[in-house]
Amino acid sequence: MKESLPANTTISHYRLLSRLGAGGMGEVYLAEDTRLDRKAALKLLPGEFISNEDRLRRFIQEAKAAAALSHPNIAHIYEVGEASATSFIAMEYVEGLTLDGKIKGRALNSGEIVDIAMQVADALDEAHTKGITHRHIKPSNIIKTSPCGIQSAAIRGSPTSCSGGWVYRSELG
């Protein structure tokens, strides 16, 4: 894969701020949506795969599958597009601590484990009811939102008694 794109590169109406990660399907950047003045996660299909019909089909299929889901524990897809010879998926940027960052070699207490497992299972159940099976769940894509974030309030009801929601984001890269 080629070198990361520099900050301030613009793709469509998204200005790249920093690189968040990479994987088999591309690189993901924190970007600013200049039309709506919000942060977004922008997943880019590497240029070497643009002409690979199968890779492009899988990239678009991933976006369509994720866009079919509407759940407080799943990051939302904003759009799929192409600009400057780059295919991209724009999705909700979820700020917070990843599960692998929380664990960092320490054991979680049983209450935390149950809380996380229930929220992740609820998100997976939503996907499964829509016929979507995710094959690569990993702690770096499970993010704890702020203690009383919108996802948490939607899950728990009362924002004054929440401990934070866990949100799954589409595979980084």
Coordinates of N, CA, C and O in Angstrom, one line a residue:
M1 N 0.8 -1.2 0.0 CA 0.0 0.0 0.0 C 0.9 1.2 0.0 O 1.9 1.3 0.6
K2 N 0.4 2.3 -0.7 CA 1.3 3.5 -0.8 C 1.3 4.2 0.5 O 0.5 3.9 1.5
E3 N 2.1 5.2 0.6 CA 2.3 6.0 1.8 C 1.0 6.8 2.1 O 0.2 7.1 1.2
S4 N 0.8 7.0 3.4 CA -0.5 7.7 3.8 C -0.6 9.1 3.2 O 0.4 9.7 2.8
L5 N -1.8 9.5 3.0 CA -2.0 10.9 2.4 C -1.8 11.9 3.5 O -2.0 11.7 4.7
P6 N -1.3 13.1 3.1 CA -1.0 14.1 4.1 C -2.2 14.8 4.6 O -3.3 14.8 3.9
A7 N -2.2 15.4 5.8 CA -3.3 16.1 6.3 C -3.6 17.3 5.4 O -2.7 17.8 4.6
N8 N -4.8 17.7 5.4 CA -5.4 18.8 4.5 C -5.6 18.4 3.1 O -6.1 19.2 2.3
T9 N -5.4 17.1 2.7 CA -5.8 16.6 1.4 C -7.3 16.6 1.4 O -7.9 16.2 2.4
T10 N -7.9 17.0 0.3 CA -9.3 17.0 0.2 C -9.8 16.0 -0.8 O -9.2 15.9 -1.9
I11 N -10.7 15.2 -0.4 CA -11.4 14.1 -1.3 C -12.9 14.4 -1.2 O -13.5 14.4 -0.1
S12 N -13.4 14.8 -2.4 CA -14.8 15.2 -2.4 C -14.9 16.5 -1.5 O -14.2 17.4 -1.6
H13 N -15.8 16.4 -0.5 CA -16.0 17.5 0.4 C -15.5 17.1 1.8 O -15.9 17.7 2.8
Y14 N -14.5 16.2 1.9 CA -13.9 15.8 3.1 C -12.4 16.2 3.1 O -11.6 15.9 2.2
R15 N -12.0 16.9 4.2 CA -10.6 17.4 4.4 C -10.0 16.4 5.4 O -10.5 16.3 6.5
L16 N -8.9 15.7 5.0 CA -8.3 14.7 5.8 C -7.6 15.5 7.0 O -6.8 16.4 6.7
L17 N -7.7 15.0 8.2 CA -7.1 15.6 9.4 C -5.9 14.7 9.9 O -4.9 15.2 10.2
S18 N -6.2 13.4 9.9 CA -5.1 12.5 10.4 C -5.5 11.0 10.0 O -6.7 10.7 9.8
R19 N -4.5 10.2 10.0 CA -4.7 8.8 9.7 C -5.1 8.0 11.0 O -4.5 8.2 12.0
L20 N -6.2 7.3 10.9 CA -6.7 6.5 12.1 C -6.2 5.1 12.1 O -6.0 4.5 13.1
G21 N -6.1 4.5 10.9 CA -5.6 3.1 10.8 C -5.7 2.6 9.4 O -6.0 3.3 8.5
A22 N -5.3 1.3 9.3 CA -5.2 0.7 7.9 C -5.5 -0.8 8.1 O -5.3 -1.4 9.2
G23 N -5.9 -1.4 7.0 CA -6.1 -2.9 7.0 C -6.2 -3.4 5.6 O -5.8 -2.7 4.6
G24 N -6.7 -4.5 5.4 CA -6.8 -5.2 4.1 C -7.6 -4.4 3.1 O -7.4 -4.6 1.9
M25 N -8.6 -3.7 3.5 CA -9.5 -3.0 2.5 C -9.2 -1.5 2.4 O -9.9 -0.8 1.7
G26 N -8.1 -1.0 3.0 CA -7.8 0.4 2.8 C -7.3 1.1 4.1 O -7.0 0.5 5.1
E27 N -7.2 2.4 3.9 CA -6.9 3.2 5.1 C -8.1 4.0 5.5 O -8.9 4.4 4.7
V28 N -8.1 4.4 6.8 CA -9.2 5.2 7.4 C -8.6 6.4 8.0 O -7.6 6.4 8.7
Y29 N -9.2 7.5 7.6 CA -8.7 8.8 8.1 C -9.8 9.6 8.9 O -11.0 9.4 8.6
L30 N -9.4 10.3 9.9 CA -10.3 11.3 10.5 C -10.4 12.5 9.5 O -9.3 12.9 9.0
A31 N -11.6 12.9 9.2 CA -11.8 13.9 8.2 C -12.8 14.9 8.7 O -13.6 14.6 9.5
E32 N -12.8 16.1 8.1 CA -13.8 17.1 8.3 C -14.7 17.2 7.1 O -14.2 17.3 6.0
D33 N -16.0 17.0 7.4 CA -17.0 17.1 6.3 C -17.2 18.6 6.2 O -17.8 19.3 7.0
T34 N -16.7 19.2 5.1 CA -16.7 20.7 4.9 C -18.1 21.2 4.6 O -18.4 22.4 4.7
R35 N -19.0 20.3 4.1 CA -20.4 20.8 3.9 C -21.2 20.9 5.1 O -22.0 21.8 5.3
L36 N -21.0 19.9 6.0 CA -21.9 19.8 7.2 C -21.2 20.2 8.5 O -21.7 20.1 9.6
D37 N -19.9 20.6 8.4 CA -19.1 21.0 9.5 C -19.1 20.0 10.6 O -19.5 20.3 11.8
R38 N -18.8 18.7 10.3 CA -18.7 17.7 11.3 C -17.5 16.8 11.0 O -17.0 16.7 9.9
K39 N -17.1 16.0 12.0 CA -16.1 15.0 11.8 C -16.7 13.8 11.2 O -17.8 13.4 11.4
A40 N -15.8 13.1 10.4 CA -16.3 11.8 9.8 C -15.0 10.9 9.7 O -13.9 11.4 9.7
A41 N -15.3 9.6 9.6 CA -14.2 8.7 9.4 C -14.3 8.4 7.9 O -15.4 8.0 7.4
L42 N -13.2 8.5 7.2 CA -13.2 8.3 5.7 C -12.4 7.1 5.4 O -11.2 7.2 5.6
K43 N -13.0 6.1 4.9 CA -12.3 4.9 4.5 C -12.0 4.9 3.0 O -12.9 5.1 2.2
L44 N -10.7 4.8 2.6 CA -10.3 4.9 1.2 C -9.9 3.6 0.7 O -9.1 2.9 1.3
L45 N -10.4 3.2 -0.5 CA -9.9 2.0 -1.2 C -8.6 2.4 -1.8 O -8.5 3.4 -2.5
P46 N -7.5 1.7 -1.6 CA -6.2 2.0 -2.2 C -6.3 2.1 -3.7 O -7.0 1.3 -4.3
G47 N -5.6 3.0 -4.3 CA -5.6 3.3 -5.7 C -5.3 2.0 -6.5 O -5.9 1.9 -7.6
E48 N -4.4 1.2 -6.0 CA -4.1 0.0 -6.8 C -5.3 -1.0 -6.9 O -5.2 -1.9 -7.7
F49 N -6.3 -0.8 -6.1 CA -7.5 -1.7 -6.2 C -8.7 -1.1 -6.9 O -9.7 -1.7 -7.2
I50 N -8.6 0.2 -7.3 CA -9.7 0.8 -8.0 C -10.0 0.1 -9.3 O -11.2 -0.1 -9.6
S51 N -9.0 -0.4 -10.0 CA -9.3 -1.2 -11.3 C -9.6 -2.6 -11.1 O -10.0 -3.3 -12.0
N52 N -9.6 -3.1 -9.8 CA -9.9 -4.5 -9.5 C -11.4 -4.6 -9.2 O -11.8 -4.2 -8.1
E53 N -12.1 -5.1 -10.2 CA -13.6 -5.1 -10.1 C -14.1 -5.8 -8.8 O -15.0 -5.4 -8.2
D54 N -13.5 -7.0 -8.5 CA -13.9 -7.7 -7.3 C -13.6 -6.9 -6.0 O -14.5 -6.9 -5.2
R55 N -12.5 -6.3 -5.9 CA -12.2 -5.5 -4.7 C -13.1 -4.3 -4.6 O -13.6 -4.0 -3.5
L56 N -13.4 -3.6 -5.7 CA -14.3 -2.5 -5.7 C -15.7 -3.0 -5.3 O -16.4 -2.3 -4.5
R57 N -16.2 -4.1 -5.9 CA -17.5 -4.6 -5.6 C -17.6 -4.9 -4.1 O -18.6 -4.6 -3.4
R58 N -16.6 -5.6 -3.5 CA -16.6 -5.9 -2.0 C -16.6 -4.6 -1.2 O -17.3 -4.5 -0.2
F59 N -15.9 -3.6 -1.6 CA -15.8 -2.3 -0.9 C -17.2 -1.7 -0.9 O -17.7 -1.3 0.2
I60 N -17.9 -1.6 -2.0 CA -19.2 -1.1 -2.1 C -20.2 -1.9 -1.4 O -21.1 -1.4 -0.7
Q61 N -20.1 -3.3 -1.5 CA -21.0 -4.2 -0.7 C -20.9 -3.9 0.8 O -21.9 -4.0 1.5
E62 N -19.6 -3.7 1.3 CA -19.4 -3.4 2.7 C -20.2 -2.2 3.1 O -20.9 -2.1 4.1
A63 N -20.1 -1.1 2.3 CA -20.8 0.1 2.6 C -22.3 -0.1 2.6 O -23.0 0.4 3.5
K64 N -22.8 -0.8 1.6 CA -24.3 -1.0 1.5 C -24.8 -1.8 2.7 O -25.8 -1.5 3.3
A65 N -24.0 -2.8 3.1 CA -24.4 -3.7 4.2 C -24.5 -2.8 5.5 O -25.4 -2.9 6.3
A66 N -23.4 -2.1 5.7 CA -23.4 -1.2 6.9 C -24.4 -0.1 6.9 O -25.0 0.2 7.9
A67 N -24.7 0.4 5.7 CA -25.7 1.5 5.6 C -27.1 1.0 5.9 O -28.0 1.7 6.2
A68 N -27.4 -0.3 5.7 CA -28.7 -0.9 6.0 C -29.0 -1.0 7.5 O -30.1 -1.3 7.8
L69 N -28.0 -0.8 8.3 CA -28.2 -0.9 9.7 C -28.4 0.5 10.4 O -27.8 1.4 10.1
S70 N -29.4 0.5 11.3 CA -29.6 1.7 12.1 C -29.8 1.2 13.6 O -30.8 0.7 14.0
H71 N -28.7 1.4 14.3 CA -28.7 0.9 15.7 C -27.8 1.8 16.5 O -26.7 2.3 16.0
P72 N -28.1 2.1 17.8 CA -27.3 3.0 18.6 C -25.9 2.5 18.9 O -25.0 3.3 19.2
N73 N -25.6 1.2 18.7 CA -24.3 0.6 18.9 C -23.5 0.3 17.6 O -22.6 -0.4 17.7
I74 N -24.0 0.9 16.5 CA -23.3 0.7 15.2 C -23.1 2.1 14.6 O -24.0 2.9 14.5
A75 N -21.8 2.3 14.2 CA -21.5 3.6 13.6 C -22.3 3.7 12.2 O -22.4 2.7 11.5
H76 N -22.8 4.9 11.9 CA -23.6 5.1 10.8 C -22.8 5.4 9.5 O -21.8 6.1 9.6
I77 N -23.2 4.9 8.4 CA -22.6 5.2 7.1 C -23.3 6.5 6.6 O -24.5 6.6 6.5
Y78 N -22.5 7.5 6.1 CA -23.0 8.7 5.6 C -23.1 8.6 4.0 O -24.1 9.0 3.5
E79 N -22.1 8.0 3.4 CA -22.2 7.9 1.9 C -21.0 7.1 1.4 O -20.0 6.8 2.1
V80 N -21.2 6.6 0.2 CA -20.1 6.0 -0.5 C -19.9 6.8 -1.8 O -20.9 7.3 -2.4
G81 N -18.7 7.0 -2.2 CA -18.5 7.8 -3.4 C -17.1 7.6 -4.0 O -16.3 6.8 -3.6
E82 N -16.9 8.4 -5.0 CA -15.6 8.4 -5.7 C -15.2 9.8 -6.1 O -16.1 10.6 -6.6
A83 N -14.0 10.2 -5.8 CA -13.5 11.5 -6.2 C -12.0 11.4 -6.3 O -11.3 10.7 -5.6
S84 N -11.5 12.2 -7.2 CA -10.0 12.2 -7.4 C -9.5 10.8 -7.6 O -8.4 10.4 -7.1
A85 N -10.2 10.0 -8.4 CA -9.8 8.6 -8.7 C -9.6 7.8 -7.4 O -8.8 6.8 -7.3
T86 N -10.4 8.1 -6.4 CA -10.4 7.4 -5.1 C -11.8 7.0 -4.7 O -12.7 7.9 -4.6
S87 N -12.0 5.8 -4.4 CA -13.3 5.3 -3.9 C -13.3 5.5 -2.3 O -12.2 5.1 -1.7
F88 N -14.4 5.9 -1.8 CA -14.4 6.1 -0.3 C -15.7 5.8 0.3 O -16.7 5.8 -0.4
I89 N -15.7 5.5 1.6 CA -16.9 5.3 2.4 C -16.7 6.3 3.5 O -15.7 6.4 4.2
A90 N -17.7 7.2 3.7 CA -17.7 8.2 4.7 C -18.7 7.7 5.8 O -19.8 7.3 5.5
M91 N -18.2 7.6 7.0 CA -19.0 7.1 8.1 C -18.9 8.0 9.4 O -18.0 8.8 9.5
E92 N -19.8 7.7 10.3 CA -19.7 8.4 11.6 C -18.4 8.2 12.2 O -17.9 7.1 12.3
Y93 N -17.8 9.3 12.7 CA -16.6 9.2 13.5 C -17.0 9.1 15.0 O -17.7 10.0 15.5
V94 N -16.7 8.0 15.6 CA -17.1 7.8 17.0 C -15.8 8.0 17.9 O -14.8 7.3 17.8
E95 N -15.9 9.1 18.7 CA -14.8 9.4 19.6 C -14.9 8.6 20.8 O -16.0 8.3 21.3
G96 N -13.8 8.2 21.3 CA -13.8 7.4 22.6 C -12.6 6.5 22.7 O -11.8 6.4 21.8
L97 N -12.7 5.7 23.7 CA -11.6 4.7 24.0 C -12.0 3.4 23.4 O -13.1 2.8 23.6
T98 N -11.0 2.8 22.6 CA -11.3 1.5 22.0 C -11.2 0.4 23.1 O -10.6 0.6 24.1
L99 N -11.9 -0.7 22.9 CA -11.8 -1.8 23.8 C -10.4 -2.3 24.0 O -10.0 -2.5 25.2
D100 N -9.6 -2.4 23.0 CA -8.2 -2.8 23.2 C -7.4 -1.8 24.0 O -6.6 -2.2 24.8
G101 N -7.8 -0.5 23.9 CA -7.1 0.5 24.7 C -7.5 0.4 26.1 O -6.7 0.7 27.0
K102 N -8.8 0.0 26.4 CA -9.3 -0.1 27.8 C -8.6 -1.4 28.4 O -8.2 -1.3 29.6
I103 N -8.5 -2.4 27.7 CA -8.0 -3.7 28.3 C -6.5 -3.5 28.6 O -6.1 -3.8 29.7
K104 N -5.7 -3.2 27.6 CA -4.2 -3.0 27.8 C -3.6 -3.9 28.8 O -3.0 -3.5 29.7
G105 N -3.9 -5.2 28.6 CA -3.2 -6.2 29.5 C -3.8 -6.4 30.8 O -3.3 -7.1 31.7
R106 N -4.9 -5.7 31.2 CA -5.5 -5.8 32.5 C -6.9 -6.5 32.4 O -7.6 -6.4 31.3
A107 N -7.3 -7.2 33.4 CA -8.6 -7.9 33.4 C -9.7 -6.9 33.6 O -9.5 -5.9 34.4
L108 N -10.8 -7.1 33.0 CA -12.0 -6.3 33.3 C -12.8 -7.0 34.4 O -12.8 -8.2 34.5
N109 N -13.6 -6.2 35.1 CA -14.4 -6.9 36.1 C -15.6 -7.5 35.4 O -15.9 -7.1 34.3
S110 N -16.3 -8.4 36.1 CA -17.4 -9.1 35.5 C -18.5 -8.2 35.0 O -19.1 -8.4 34.0
G111 N -18.8 -7.1 35.8 CA -19.8 -6.2 35.4 C -19.5 -5.5 34.0 O -20.4 -5.3 33.2
E112 N -18.2 -5.1 33.9 CA -17.8 -4.5 32.6 C -17.9 -5.5 31.5 O -18.4 -5.1 30.4
I113 N -17.5 -6.7 31.7 CA -17.5 -7.7 30.6 C -19.0 -7.9 30.2 O -19.3 -7.9 29.0
V114 N -19.9 -8.1 31.1 CA -21.3 -8.3 30.8 C -21.9 -7.1 30.0 O -22.5 -7.2 29.0
D115 N -21.6 -5.9 30.5 CA -22.0 -4.7 29.9 C -21.6 -4.6 28.4 O -22.4 -4.3 27.5
I116 N -20.3 -4.8 28.2 CA -19.7 -4.7 26.8 C -20.3 -5.8 26.0 O -20.8 -5.6 24.9
A117 N -20.4 -7.0 26.5 CA -20.9 -8.2 25.7 C -22.3 -8.0 25.3 O -22.7 -8.3 24.2
M118 N -23.1 -7.4 26.2 CA -24.6 -7.2 25.9 C -24.7 -6.2 24.8 O -25.5 -6.4 23.9
Q119 N -24.0 -5.1 24.8 CA -24.1 -4.1 23.8 C -23.6 -4.6 22.5 O -24.2 -4.3 21.4
V120 N -22.4 -5.3 22.5 CA -21.9 -5.8 21.2 C -22.9 -6.9 20.7 O -23.2 -6.9 19.5
A121 N -23.4 -7.7 21.5 CA -24.3 -8.8 21.1 C -25.6 -8.1 20.5 O -26.2 -8.6 19.5
D122 N -26.1 -7.0 21.1 CA -27.2 -6.4 20.6 C -27.0 -5.8 19.2 O -27.8 -5.9 18.3
A123 N -25.8 -5.2 19.0 CA -25.4 -4.7 17.7 C -25.3 -5.8 16.7 O -25.8 -5.7 15.5
L124 N -24.7 -6.9 17.0 CA -24.6 -8.1 16.1 C -26.0 -8.7 15.8 O -26.2 -9.1 14.7
D125 N -26.9 -8.7 16.8 CA -28.2 -9.2 16.6 C -28.9 -8.4 15.5 O -29.6 -8.9 14.6
E126 N -28.7 -7.0 15.6 CA -29.3 -6.1 14.6 C -28.8 -6.5 13.2 O -29.6 -6.6 12.2
A127 N -27.5 -6.7 13.1 CA -26.9 -7.1 11.8 C -27.4 -8.4 11.3 O -27.8 -8.6 10.1
H128 N -27.5 -9.4 12.2 CA -27.9 -10.7 11.8 C -29.4 -10.7 11.4 O -29.7 -11.5 10.4
T129 N -30.2 -9.9 12.0 CA -31.6 -9.9 11.6 C -31.8 -9.3 10.2 O -32.8 -9.5 9.5
K130 N -30.8 -8.5 9.7 CA -30.8 -8.0 8.3 C -30.0 -8.9 7.4 O -29.7 -8.5 6.3
G131 N -29.6 -10.1 7.9 CA -28.8 -11.0 7.0 C -27.4 -10.7 6.8 O -26.7 -11.2 5.9
I132 N -26.8 -9.9 7.7 CA -25.4 -9.5 7.6 C -24.6 -10.2 8.7 O -25.0 -10.2 9.9
T133 N -23.6 -10.9 8.3 CA -22.7 -11.6 9.2 C -21.3 -10.9 9.1 O -20.7 -10.8 8.1
H134 N -20.9 -10.5 10.3 CA -19.6 -9.8 10.3 C -18.5 -10.9 10.7 O -18.7 -11.7 11.6
R135 N -17.5 -10.9 9.9 CA -16.5 -12.0 10.0 C -15.2 -11.6 10.8 O -14.3 -12.4 10.9
H136 N -15.2 -10.3 11.2 CA -13.9 -9.9 11.8 C -14.2 -8.9 13.0 O -13.7 -7.7 12.8
I137 N -14.8 -9.3 14.0 CA -15.0 -8.4 15.2 C -13.7 -8.4 15.9 O -13.1 -9.4 16.2
K138 N -13.3 -7.2 16.3 CA -12.0 -7.1 17.1 C -12.1 -5.9 18.0 O -12.8 -4.9 17.7
P139 N -11.3 -5.9 19.1 CA -11.4 -4.9 20.1 C -11.1 -3.5 19.6 O -11.6 -2.5 20.2
S140 N -10.2 -3.3 18.6 CA -9.9 -2.0 18.1 C -11.0 -1.3 17.4 O -11.0 -0.1 17.1
N141 N -12.1 -2.1 17.1 CA -13.3 -1.5 16.4 C -14.5 -1.4 17.3 O -15.6 -1.1 16.8
I142 N -14.3 -1.6 18.6 CA -15.3 -1.4 19.6 C -14.9 -0.2 20.5 O -13.9 -0.3 21.1
I143 N -15.7 0.8 20.5 CA -15.4 2.1 21.1 C -16.3 2.4 22.2 O -17.6 2.4 22.0
K144 N -15.8 2.8 23.3 CA -16.6 3.3 24.4 C -16.9 4.8 24.2 O -15.9 5.6 24.1
T145 N -18.1 5.2 24.1 CA -18.5 6.6 23.9 C -18.3 7.3 25.3 O -18.1 6.7 26.3
S146 N -18.5 8.6 25.3 CA -18.4 9.4 26.5 C -19.4 8.8 27.5 O -20.4 8.3 27.1
P147 N -19.1 9.0 28.8 CA -20.0 8.4 29.8 C -21.5 8.6 29.6 O -22.3 7.7 29.9
C148 N -21.9 9.7 29.1 CA -23.3 9.9 28.9 C -23.6 10.4 27.5 O -24.4 11.3 27.2
G149 N -22.9 9.7 26.5 CA -23.0 10.0 25.1 C -24.4 9.6 24.6 O -25.2 9.0 25.3
I150 N -24.7 10.1 23.4 CA -26.0 9.8 22.8 C -26.3 8.3 22.7 O -27.5 7.9 22.9
Q151 N -25.3 7.5 22.3 CA -25.6 6.1 22.2 C -25.9 5.5 23.6 O -26.8 4.7 23.7
S152 N -25.2 6.0 24.6 CA -25.5 5.5 26.0 C -26.9 5.9 26.4 O -27.6 5.1 27.0
A153 N -27.3 7.1 26.2 CA -28.6 7.6 26.6 C -29.7 6.8 25.9 O -30.7 6.4 26.5
A154 N -29.5 6.4 24.7 CA -30.5 5.6 23.9 C -30.6 4.2 24.4 O -31.6 3.6 24.4
I155 N -29.5 3.7 24.9 CA -29.4 2.3 25.4 C -30.0 2.2 26.8 O -30.8 1.4 27.2
R156 N -29.5 3.1 27.7 CA -29.8 3.0 29.1 C -31.1 3.8 29.5 O -31.5 3.7 30.6
G157 N -31.5 4.7 28.7 CA -32.7 5.5 29.1 C -32.3 6.8 29.8 O -32.5 7.9 29.3
S158 N -31.8 6.7 31.0 CA -31.5 7.9 31.8 C -30.0 8.3 31.7 O -29.1 7.6 32.1
P159 N -29.7 9.5 31.1 CA -28.3 9.9 30.9 C -27.6 10.1 32.2 O -26.4 10.2 32.3
T160 N -28.4 10.3 33.3 CA -27.7 10.6 34.6 C -27.2 9.3 35.3 O -26.4 9.4 36.2
S161 N -27.6 8.1 34.8 CA -27.2 6.9 35.4 C -26.3 6.0 34.5 O -26.2 4.8 34.7
C162 N -25.8 6.6 33.4 CA -25.1 5.8 32.4 C -23.6 5.7 32.7 O -23.0 6.5 33.4
S163 N -23.0 4.6 32.2 CA -21.6 4.4 32.3 C -20.9 4.5 31.0 O -19.7 4.2 30.9
G164 N -21.6 4.8 29.9 CA -21.0 4.9 28.6 C -21.5 3.8 27.7 O -21.5 2.6 28.1
G165 N -21.8 4.1 26.5 CA -22.2 3.1 25.5 C -21.0 2.6 24.7 O -20.0 3.2 24.6
W166 N -21.1 1.4 24.2 CA -20.0 0.8 23.3 C -20.6 0.8 21.9 O -21.7 0.3 21.7
V167 N -19.8 1.3 21.0 CA -20.2 1.4 19.6 C -19.3 0.6 18.7 O -18.1 0.7 18.9
Y168 N -19.8 -0.2 17.8 CA -19.0 -0.9 16.8 C -18.8 -0.1 15.6 O -19.8 0.5 15.0
R169 N -17.6 0.1 15.1 CA -17.4 0.8 13.8 C -17.0 -0.2 12.8 O -16.4 -1.2 13.1
S170 N -17.3 0.1 11.5 CA -16.9 -0.8 10.5 C -15.4 -1.0 10.5 O -14.7 -0.1 10.9
E171 N -15.0 -2.2 10.0 CA -13.6 -2.5 10.0 C -12.7 -1.4 9.6 O -12.9 -0.8 8.6
L172 N -11.7 -1.1 10.4 CA -10.7 -0.1 9.9 C -9.8 -0.8 8.9 O -9.1 -1.7 9.1
G173 N -9.9 -0.2 7.7 CA -9.1 -0.7 6.6 C -9.6 -1.9 5.9 O -10.6 -2.5 6.0

